[in-house]
Amino acid sequence: MIDAVSPAALAWAARAVGPHATVELVRPLAGGTHAKTYLLLTASPSCDAVLRCFPAGDTAAGNEAAVLTTLDGLSGWAPRLIAVDPSGEHAGHPATLITRMPGRPDITPADPGRGATKLAQTLARVHATPLDRLGSFRDGVQAAIKAATPARSTAPTAPALLPYEHRLAQQPSVLTHYDYWTGNVLWQGTTITSVIDWAGAALAPRGFDVSWCRLDLVLLHDHDAAGTFLSAYEHAAGQPVPDVHLWDLFALTNSHHVVETWLPNYHPLGRTDLTATDLRDRHTRWTKHCLAQLGNT
């Protein structure tokens, strides 16, 4: 992983902004472990941009560029692409340069229920995106199943989920963010301004994003926040989430072996009270709850 911005990356970013541009300020941005992310302010011309640097050999820079090009700003909800160096030929490592969106992540809301409601309303808007220009996006459900098959098979939720995975994969697809959680949403006060980190976006049923965010709300807050999120989402979307308890098992299965590694996502954004043990305990309690819910359906 990249620990600091290299001179090559800064030079590449400046050239992307303009032939005479100079970088006047570089500031690390908190949150996330996949990419190192920095705010860049340039002069000649003046530009606020975000530089995202990925590890060598990582394909995320190219993926993010393709997604952002297709989304074309998503009516103001997503950044726009300025430049991409998918192989790191110029920046020294794979990188994207994107427009800066207003706001900042907030994973410590004074009212988790109100925050969950806003998250749900925003996700419903994302999922309402017309699909006519997204035909090149990957199949998100099949990608998740294939990416971690050995680890998934030993998760305690795997046996209950296995008979139903084909049913989930056959549900209608929407534009899914694929990592929709509080840290990938920017706020100004109590208003959500945009959604960031689109490198994994895919076509998948709406339950994929819904249950991924519900799991995150359990880890950060409690089961009530996850319930509020679901109710608010279904109201905003104007329809229920089919098989939501199966999607909860899907999220739990895919996260079972890695949930402790999410701690570095939470600490820089203010949740220093959480420990790896806390994440595992909350994941385990949610697992038991969701398995019980499946048994009651």
Short mmCIF file of the C-alpha atoms (twelve columns), coordinates in Angstrom:
data_MODEL
# 
_entry.id   MODEL 
# 
loop_
_atom_site.group_PDB 
_atom_site.id 
_atom_site.type_symbol 
_atom_site.label_atom_id 
_atom_site.label_alt_id 
_atom_site.label_comp_id 
_atom_site.label_asym_id 
_atom_site.label_seq_id 
_atom_site.Cartn_x 
_atom_site.Cartn_y 
_atom_site.Cartn_z 
_atom_site.pdbx_PDB_model_num 
ATOM 1   C CA . MET A 1   0.000   0.000   0.000   1 
ATOM 2   C CA . ILE A 2   1.145   3.534   -0.728  1 
ATOM 3   C CA . ASP A 3   2.117   5.441   2.428   1 
ATOM 4   C CA . ALA A 4   2.615   8.915   0.897   1 
ATOM 5   C CA . VAL A 5   2.009   10.701  -2.377  1 
ATOM 6   C CA . SER A 6   4.954   10.194  -4.694  1 
ATOM 7   C CA . PRO A 7   6.388   13.093  -6.716  1 
ATOM 8   C CA . ALA A 8   5.482   11.164  -9.854  1 
ATOM 9   C CA . ALA A 9   1.833   10.954  -8.798  1 
ATOM 10  C CA . LEU A 10  1.684   14.661  -8.011  1 
ATOM 11  C CA . ALA A 11  3.298   15.538  -11.329 1 
ATOM 12  C CA . TRP A 12  0.859   13.298  -13.190 1 
ATOM 13  C CA . ALA A 13  -2.117  14.839  -11.369 1 
ATOM 14  C CA . ALA A 14  -0.923  18.366  -12.128 1 
ATOM 15  C CA . ARG A 15  -0.549  17.578  -15.834 1 
ATOM 16  C CA . ALA A 16  -4.054  16.127  -15.855 1 
ATOM 17  C CA . VAL A 17  -5.482  19.383  -14.501 1 
ATOM 18  C CA . GLY A 18  -3.633  21.569  -17.006 1 
ATOM 19  C CA . PRO A 19  -0.260  22.069  -18.719 1 
ATOM 20  C CA . HIS A 20  0.723   24.867  -16.323 1 
ATOM 21  C CA . ALA A 21  -0.990  23.587  -13.167 1 
ATOM 22  C CA . THR A 22  0.901   23.387  -9.881  1 
ATOM 23  C CA . VAL A 23  -0.136  21.490  -6.769  1 
ATOM 24  C CA . GLU A 24  -0.497  23.986  -3.919  1 
ATOM 25  C CA . LEU A 25  -1.838  21.695  -1.177  1 
ATOM 26  C CA . VAL A 26  -1.919  17.955  -0.474  1 
ATOM 27  C CA . ARG A 27  -3.983  16.617  2.412   1 
ATOM 28  C CA . PRO A 28  -4.703  12.963  3.309   1 
ATOM 29  C CA . LEU A 29  -8.388  12.083  3.567   1 
ATOM 30  C CA . ALA A 30  -9.508  9.734   6.327   1 
ATOM 31  C CA . GLY A 31  -11.374 6.504   5.834   1 
ATOM 32  C CA . GLY A 32  -10.901 3.430   3.693   1 
ATOM 33  C CA . THR A 33  -8.056  0.955   3.442   1 
ATOM 34  C CA . HIS A 34  -8.201  -0.104  -0.194  1 
ATOM 35  C CA . ALA A 35  -6.852  3.154   -1.605  1 
ATOM 36  C CA . LYS A 36  -4.844  6.002   -0.150  1 
ATOM 37  C CA . THR A 37  -6.859  9.124   -0.844  1 
ATOM 38  C CA . TYR A 38  -5.700  12.741  -0.899  1 
ATOM 39  C CA . LEU A 39  -7.242  16.139  -1.455  1 
ATOM 40  C CA . LEU A 40  -5.262  18.184  -3.993  1 
ATOM 41  C CA . LEU A 41  -5.623  21.911  -4.536  1 
ATOM 42  C CA . THR A 42  -4.010  23.272  -7.680  1 
ATOM 43  C CA . ALA A 43  -3.338  26.673  -9.202  1 
ATOM 44  C CA . SER A 44  -3.222  27.713  -12.898 1 
ATOM 45  C CA . PRO A 45  -5.965  26.584  -13.133 1 
ATOM 46  C CA . SER A 46  -7.550  26.449  -9.700  1 
ATOM 47  C CA . CYS A 47  -8.971  23.006  -9.072  1 
ATOM 48  C CA . ASP A 48  -10.100 20.921  -6.086  1 
ATOM 49  C CA . ALA A 49  -9.513  17.268  -6.876  1 
ATOM 50  C CA . VAL A 50  -9.167  13.932  -5.119  1 
ATOM 51  C CA . LEU A 51  -6.251  11.635  -5.920  1 
ATOM 52  C CA . ARG A 52  -6.823  7.942   -5.217  1 
ATOM 53  C CA . CYS A 53  -3.721  5.731   -5.199  1 
ATOM 54  C CA . PHE A 54  -4.039  1.947   -5.385  1 
ATOM 55  C CA . PRO A 55  -1.497  -0.839  -4.782  1 
ATOM 56  C CA . ALA A 56  0.609   -2.071  -7.680  1 
ATOM 57  C CA . GLY A 57  -1.264  -4.482  -9.899  1 
ATOM 58  C CA . ASP A 58  -4.671  -3.480  -8.555  1 
ATOM 59  C CA . THR A 59  -7.378  -3.160  -11.215 1 
ATOM 60  C CA . ALA A 60  -9.586  -0.827  -9.154  1 
ATOM 61  C CA . ALA A 61  -8.303  2.359   -10.793 1 
ATOM 62  C CA . GLY A 62  -9.380  1.191   -14.230 1 
ATOM 63  C CA . ASN A 63  -12.663 -0.105  -12.841 1 
ATOM 64  C CA . GLU A 64  -13.416 3.166   -11.096 1 
ATOM 65  C CA . ALA A 65  -12.604 5.162   -14.221 1 
ATOM 66  C CA . ALA A 66  -14.940 3.062   -16.347 1 
ATOM 67  C CA . VAL A 67  -17.753 3.326   -13.802 1 
ATOM 68  C CA . LEU A 68  -17.427 7.085   -13.314 1 
ATOM 69  C CA . THR A 69  -17.284 7.661   -17.064 1 
ATOM 70  C CA . THR A 70  -20.525 5.742   -17.482 1 
ATOM 71  C CA . LEU A 71  -22.269 7.359   -14.519 1 
ATOM 72  C CA . ASP A 72  -21.282 10.840  -15.764 1 
ATOM 73  C CA . GLY A 73  -21.780 12.408  -12.345 1 
ATOM 74  C CA . LEU A 74  -25.028 10.535  -11.598 1 
ATOM 75  C CA . SER A 75  -26.981 13.808  -11.516 1 
ATOM 76  C CA . GLY A 76  -24.615 15.204  -8.911  1 
ATOM 77  C CA . TRP A 77  -24.480 12.162  -6.635  1 
ATOM 78  C CA . ALA A 78  -21.100 10.845  -7.837  1 
ATOM 79  C CA . PRO A 79  -17.700 12.371  -8.644  1 
ATOM 80  C CA . ARG A 80  -16.554 12.859  -12.212 1 
ATOM 81  C CA . LEU A 81  -13.369 11.413  -13.636 1 
ATOM 82  C CA . ILE A 82  -10.552 13.836  -14.441 1 
ATOM 83  C CA . ALA A 83  -7.847  11.291  -15.333 1 
ATOM 84  C CA . VAL A 84  -6.804  7.681   -14.793 1 
ATOM 85  C CA . ASP A 85  -3.469  5.879   -14.819 1 
ATOM 86  C CA . PRO A 86  -4.688  2.280   -14.627 1 
ATOM 87  C CA . SER A 87  -1.276  0.594   -14.658 1 
ATOM 88  C CA . GLY A 88  0.707   3.257   -12.816 1 
ATOM 89  C CA . GLU A 89  2.872   3.999   -15.838 1 
ATOM 90  C CA . HIS A 90  2.923   7.721   -15.083 1 
ATOM 91  C CA . ALA A 91  1.919   8.025   -11.415 1 
ATOM 92  C CA . GLY A 92  4.109   5.156   -10.183 1 
ATOM 93  C CA . HIS A 93  1.082   3.105   -9.116  1 
ATOM 94  C CA . PRO A 94  -2.505  2.765   -10.358 1 
ATOM 95  C CA . ALA A 95  -4.365  5.998   -9.680  1 
ATOM 96  C CA . THR A 96  -7.456  8.007   -10.451 1 
ATOM 97  C CA . LEU A 97  -7.974  11.740  -10.225 1 
ATOM 98  C CA . ILE A 98  -11.594 12.709  -9.634  1 
ATOM 99  C CA . THR A 99  -13.598 15.809  -8.810  1 
ATOM 100 C CA . ARG A 100 -13.923 16.753  -5.166  1 
ATOM 101 C CA . MET A 101 -17.439 16.388  -3.783  1 
ATOM 102 C CA . PRO A 102 -18.706 18.608  -0.975  1 
ATOM 103 C CA . GLY A 103 -19.046 17.288  2.568   1 
ATOM 104 C CA . ARG A 104 -17.330 14.650  4.657   1 
ATOM 105 C CA . PRO A 105 -18.099 11.157  6.001   1 
ATOM 106 C CA . ASP A 106 -19.970 11.029  9.306   1 
ATOM 107 C CA . ILE A 107 -20.173 7.682   11.073  1 
ATOM 108 C CA . THR A 108 -20.898 9.229   14.484  1 
ATOM 109 C CA . PRO A 109 -24.358 10.771  14.015  1 
ATOM 110 C CA . ALA A 110 -26.131 12.220  17.021  1 
ATOM 111 C CA . ASP A 111 -29.269 10.372  15.913  1 
ATOM 112 C CA . PRO A 112 -28.414 7.011   14.263  1 
ATOM 113 C CA . GLY A 113 -32.037 6.420   13.294  1 
ATOM 114 C CA . ARG A 114 -32.283 9.702   11.429  1 
ATOM 115 C CA . GLY A 115 -28.960 9.007   9.771   1 
ATOM 116 C CA . ALA A 116 -30.132 5.545   8.723   1 
ATOM 117 C CA . THR A 117 -33.238 7.076   7.168   1 
ATOM 118 C CA . LYS A 118 -31.175 9.507   5.080   1 
ATOM 119 C CA . LEU A 119 -28.848 6.696   3.980   1 
ATOM 120 C CA . ALA A 120 -31.840 4.646   2.876   1 
ATOM 121 C CA . GLN A 121 -33.419 7.486   0.920   1 
ATOM 122 C CA . THR A 122 -30.163 8.137   -0.913  1 
ATOM 123 C CA . LEU A 123 -29.692 4.464   -1.778  1 
ATOM 124 C CA . ALA A 124 -33.219 4.304   -3.173  1 
ATOM 125 C CA . ARG A 125 -32.309 7.183   -5.515  1 
ATOM 126 C CA . VAL A 126 -29.169 5.361   -6.660  1 
ATOM 127 C CA . HIS A 127 -31.132 2.193   -7.309  1 
ATOM 128 C CA . ALA A 128 -33.657 4.137   -9.398  1 
ATOM 129 C CA . THR A 129 -30.962 4.964   -11.989 1 
ATOM 130 C CA . PRO A 130 -32.087 3.893   -15.487 1 
ATOM 131 C CA . LEU A 131 -30.177 0.829   -16.649 1 
ATOM 132 C CA . ASP A 132 -30.154 1.575   -20.368 1 
ATOM 133 C CA . ARG A 133 -26.538 2.811   -20.313 1 
ATOM 134 C CA . LEU A 134 -25.174 0.351   -17.753 1 
ATOM 135 C CA . GLY A 135 -25.137 -2.801  -19.858 1 
ATOM 136 C CA . SER A 136 -21.356 -3.150  -19.583 1 
ATOM 137 C CA . PHE A 137 -21.412 -3.354  -15.785 1 
ATOM 138 C CA . ARG A 138 -20.466 -6.693  -14.246 1 
ATOM 139 C CA . ASP A 139 -22.810 -9.185  -12.583 1 
ATOM 140 C CA . GLY A 140 -22.287 -8.333  -8.928  1 
ATOM 141 C CA . VAL A 141 -23.899 -11.382 -7.344  1 
ATOM 142 C CA . GLN A 142 -21.937 -13.920 -9.346  1 
ATOM 143 C CA . ALA A 143 -18.743 -11.953 -8.728  1 
ATOM 144 C CA . ALA A 144 -19.311 -12.075 -4.968  1 
ATOM 145 C CA . ILE A 145 -20.030 -15.789 -5.012  1 
ATOM 146 C CA . LYS A 146 -16.961 -16.645 -7.084  1 
ATOM 147 C CA . ALA A 147 -14.515 -14.261 -5.400  1 
ATOM 148 C CA . ALA A 148 -14.518 -15.916 -1.992  1 
ATOM 149 C CA . THR A 149 -15.874 -19.420 -2.469  1 
ATOM 150 C CA . PRO A 150 -13.412 -21.254 -0.136  1 
ATOM 151 C CA . ALA A 151 -13.898 -18.808 2.742   1 
ATOM 152 C CA . ARG A 152 -17.637 -18.518 2.191   1 
ATOM 153 C CA . SER A 153 -18.147 -22.261 2.504   1 
ATOM 154 C CA . THR A 154 -17.099 -22.289 6.162   1 
ATOM 155 C CA . ALA A 155 -19.148 -19.298 7.320   1 
ATOM 156 C CA . PRO A 156 -21.908 -20.362 9.756   1 
ATOM 157 C CA . THR A 157 -24.535 -18.785 7.506   1 
ATOM 158 C CA . ALA A 158 -23.354 -20.611 4.376   1 
ATOM 159 C CA . PRO A 159 -25.406 -23.821 4.780   1 
ATOM 160 C CA . ALA A 160 -28.634 -21.858 5.253   1 
ATOM 161 C CA . LEU A 161 -27.869 -19.578 2.303   1 
ATOM 162 C CA . LEU A 162 -26.646 -22.141 -0.226  1 
ATOM 163 C CA . PRO A 163 -30.056 -23.496 -1.328  1 
ATOM 164 C CA . TYR A 164 -31.248 -19.981 -2.117  1 
ATOM 165 C CA . GLU A 165 -28.317 -18.336 -3.885  1 
ATOM 166 C CA . HIS A 166 -29.681 -19.153 -7.322  1 
ATOM 167 C CA . ARG A 167 -32.954 -17.476 -6.333  1 
ATOM 168 C CA . LEU A 168 -31.159 -14.312 -5.273  1 
ATOM 169 C CA . ALA A 169 -29.137 -14.195 -8.480  1 
ATOM 170 C CA . GLN A 170 -32.329 -14.304 -10.558 1 
ATOM 171 C CA . GLN A 171 -33.876 -11.207 -9.018  1 
ATOM 172 C CA . PRO A 172 -34.052 -8.024  -11.142 1 
ATOM 173 C CA . SER A 173 -30.867 -5.965  -11.122 1 
ATOM 174 C CA . VAL A 174 -30.347 -2.303  -10.289 1 
ATOM 175 C CA . LEU A 175 -27.270 -0.105  -10.167 1 
ATOM 176 C CA . THR A 176 -25.531 -1.261  -6.993  1 
ATOM 177 C CA . HIS A 177 -22.727 0.669   -5.348  1 
ATOM 178 C CA . TYR A 178 -21.356 -2.641  -3.988  1 
ATOM 179 C CA . ASP A 179 -19.847 -1.101  -0.845  1 
ATOM 180 C CA . TYR A 180 -22.631 1.128   0.398   1 
ATOM 181 C CA . TRP A 181 -21.888 2.055   3.997   1 
ATOM 182 C CA . THR A 182 -21.791 5.251   6.021   1 
ATOM 183 C CA . GLY A 183 -18.135 5.950   5.261   1 
ATOM 184 C CA . ASN A 184 -18.796 6.089   1.529   1 
ATOM 185 C CA . VAL A 185 -21.400 8.812   1.887   1 
ATOM 186 C CA . LEU A 186 -20.576 12.507  2.306   1 
ATOM 187 C CA . TRP A 187 -22.607 14.820  4.500   1 
ATOM 188 C CA . GLN A 188 -22.987 18.545  5.059   1 
ATOM 189 C CA . GLY A 189 -24.704 18.832  8.408   1 
ATOM 190 C CA . THR A 190 -27.679 16.478  8.254   1 
ATOM 191 C CA . THR A 191 -27.823 16.442  4.426   1 
ATOM 192 C CA . ILE A 192 -26.186 13.810  2.251   1 
ATOM 193 C CA . THR A 193 -24.360 15.470  -0.637  1 
ATOM 194 C CA . SER A 194 -22.883 12.546  -2.580  1 
ATOM 195 C CA . VAL A 195 -21.777 8.919   -2.671  1 
ATOM 196 C CA . ILE A 196 -18.101 8.098   -3.222  1 
ATOM 197 C CA . ASP A 197 -15.825 5.101   -3.924  1 
ATOM 198 C CA . TRP A 198 -17.549 3.626   -6.963  1 
ATOM 199 C CA . ALA A 199 -14.773 1.243   -8.030  1 
ATOM 200 C CA . GLY A 200 -16.860 -1.873  -7.385  1 
ATOM 201 C CA . ALA A 201 -20.187 -0.737  -8.834  1 
ATOM 202 C CA . ALA A 202 -22.136 -3.524  -10.498 1 
ATOM 203 C CA . LEU A 203 -25.532 -4.717  -11.611 1 
ATOM 204 C CA . ALA A 204 -27.149 -6.728  -8.843  1 
ATOM 205 C CA . PRO A 205 -30.479 -7.009  -7.027  1 
ATOM 206 C CA . ARG A 206 -31.272 -4.170  -4.629  1 
ATOM 207 C CA . GLY A 207 -30.992 -6.484  -1.633  1 
ATOM 208 C CA . PHE A 208 -27.213 -6.652  -2.078  1 
ATOM 209 C CA . ASP A 209 -26.669 -2.988  -1.143  1 
ATOM 210 C CA . VAL A 210 -29.505 -2.911  1.377   1 
ATOM 211 C CA . SER A 211 -28.210 -5.779  3.480   1 
ATOM 212 C CA . TRP A 212 -24.567 -4.669  3.217   1 
ATOM 213 C CA . CYS A 213 -25.548 -1.314  4.687   1 
ATOM 214 C CA . ARG A 214 -27.742 -2.981  7.312   1 
ATOM 215 C CA . LEU A 215 -24.744 -5.016  8.452   1 
ATOM 216 C CA . ASP A 216 -22.633 -1.879  8.720   1 
ATOM 217 C CA . LEU A 217 -25.331 -0.156  10.792  1 
ATOM 218 C CA . VAL A 218 -25.362 -3.123  13.168  1 
ATOM 219 C CA . LEU A 219 -21.584 -2.939  13.539  1 
ATOM 220 C CA . LEU A 220 -21.659 0.815   14.144  1 
ATOM 221 C CA . HIS A 221 -24.908 1.093   16.093  1 
ATOM 222 C CA . ASP A 222 -27.505 -1.628  16.696  1 
ATOM 223 C CA . HIS A 223 -30.268 -3.754  15.223  1 
ATOM 224 C CA . ASP A 224 -32.753 -0.883  15.529  1 
ATOM 225 C CA . ALA A 225 -30.743 1.259   13.098  1 
ATOM 226 C CA . ALA A 226 -30.746 -1.613  10.598  1 
ATOM 227 C CA . GLY A 227 -34.520 -1.949  10.957  1 
ATOM 228 C CA . THR A 228 -35.060 1.775   10.495  1 
ATOM 229 C CA . PHE A 229 -32.905 1.701   7.378   1 
ATOM 230 C CA . LEU A 230 -34.942 -1.120  5.821   1 
ATOM 231 C CA . SER A 231 -38.281 0.544   6.536   1 
ATOM 232 C CA . ALA A 232 -37.090 3.875   5.169   1 
ATOM 233 C CA . TYR A 233 -35.611 2.255   2.067   1 
ATOM 234 C CA . GLU A 234 -38.777 0.345   1.212   1 
ATOM 235 C CA . HIS A 235 -40.843 3.500   1.689   1 
ATOM 236 C CA . ALA A 236 -38.523 5.569   -0.513  1 
ATOM 237 C CA . ALA A 237 -38.241 2.863   -3.192  1 
ATOM 238 C CA . GLY A 238 -41.974 2.234   -3.173  1 
ATOM 239 C CA . GLN A 239 -41.523 -1.517  -2.956  1 
ATOM 240 C CA . PRO A 240 -40.336 -4.206  -0.548  1 
ATOM 241 C CA . VAL A 241 -36.871 -5.762  -0.744  1 
ATOM 242 C CA . PRO A 242 -37.450 -9.365  -1.836  1 
ATOM 243 C CA . ASP A 243 -35.878 -11.993 0.426   1 
ATOM 244 C CA . VAL A 244 -34.176 -9.380  2.582   1 
ATOM 245 C CA . HIS A 245 -33.330 -11.950 5.268   1 
ATOM 246 C CA . LEU A 246 -31.547 -14.066 2.656   1 
ATOM 247 C CA . TRP A 247 -29.608 -11.002 1.559   1 
ATOM 248 C CA . ASP A 248 -28.674 -10.421 5.193   1 
ATOM 249 C CA . LEU A 249 -27.239 -13.940 5.230   1 
ATOM 250 C CA . PHE A 250 -25.447 -13.175 1.966   1 
ATOM 251 C CA . ALA A 251 -23.757 -10.125 3.524   1 
ATOM 252 C CA . LEU A 252 -22.858 -12.078 6.650   1 
ATOM 253 C CA . THR A 253 -21.425 -14.957 4.633   1 
ATOM 254 C CA . ASN A 254 -19.220 -12.684 2.534   1 
ATOM 255 C CA . SER A 255 -17.961 -10.754 5.569   1 
ATOM 256 C CA . HIS A 256 -17.578 -13.560 8.091   1 
ATOM 257 C CA . HIS A 257 -13.817 -14.060 7.722   1 
ATOM 258 C CA . VAL A 258 -12.850 -10.402 7.323   1 
ATOM 259 C CA . VAL A 259 -15.019 -8.316  9.625   1 
ATOM 260 C CA . GLU A 260 -12.182 -7.614  12.082  1 
ATOM 261 C CA . THR A 261 -10.112 -6.130  9.253   1 
ATOM 262 C CA . TRP A 262 -12.678 -3.354  8.858   1 
ATOM 263 C CA . LEU A 263 -11.496 -1.668  12.050  1 
ATOM 264 C CA . PRO A 264 -9.075  0.676   10.179  1 
ATOM 265 C CA . ASN A 265 -12.084 1.963   8.228   1 
ATOM 266 C CA . TYR A 266 -13.835 3.028   11.424  1 
ATOM 267 C CA . HIS A 267 -11.081 4.439   13.622  1 
ATOM 268 C CA . PRO A 268 -9.976  7.356   11.386  1 
ATOM 269 C CA . LEU A 269 -13.609 8.452   11.092  1 
ATOM 270 C CA . GLY A 270 -14.085 8.724   14.834  1 
ATOM 271 C CA . ARG A 271 -15.190 5.309   16.081  1 
ATOM 272 C CA . THR A 272 -12.040 4.682   18.120  1 
ATOM 273 C CA . ASP A 273 -14.192 3.047   20.790  1 
ATOM 274 C CA . LEU A 274 -14.671 -0.024  18.587  1 
ATOM 275 C CA . THR A 275 -12.322 -3.001  18.821  1 
ATOM 276 C CA . ALA A 276 -11.900 -6.051  16.627  1 
ATOM 277 C CA . THR A 277 -13.633 -8.048  19.371  1 
ATOM 278 C CA . ASP A 278 -16.592 -5.656  19.246  1 
ATOM 279 C CA . LEU A 279 -16.931 -6.147  15.498  1 
ATOM 280 C CA . ARG A 280 -16.820 -9.917  15.822  1 
ATOM 281 C CA . ASP A 281 -19.320 -9.942  18.696  1 
ATOM 282 C CA . ARG A 282 -21.775 -7.714  16.826  1 
ATOM 283 C CA . HIS A 283 -21.340 -9.760  13.657  1 
ATOM 284 C CA . THR A 284 -22.043 -12.940 15.613  1 
ATOM 285 C CA . ARG A 285 -25.180 -11.523 17.248  1 
ATOM 286 C CA . TRP A 286 -26.476 -10.327 13.879  1 
ATOM 287 C CA . THR A 287 -25.748 -13.775 12.457  1 
ATOM 288 C CA . LYS A 288 -27.859 -15.431 15.144  1 
ATOM 289 C CA . HIS A 289 -30.649 -12.895 14.648  1 
ATOM 290 C CA . CYS A 290 -30.729 -13.347 10.879  1 
ATOM 291 C CA . LEU A 291 -30.683 -17.132 11.076  1 
ATOM 292 C CA . ALA A 292 -33.586 -16.963 13.506  1 
ATOM 293 C CA . GLN A 293 -35.470 -14.626 11.169  1 
ATOM 294 C CA . LEU A 294 -34.989 -17.090 8.326   1 
ATOM 295 C CA . GLY A 295 -36.405 -19.841 10.496  1 
ATOM 296 C CA . ASN A 296 -39.498 -17.728 11.176  1 
ATOM 297 C CA . THR A 297 -40.262 -17.059 7.511   1 
# 
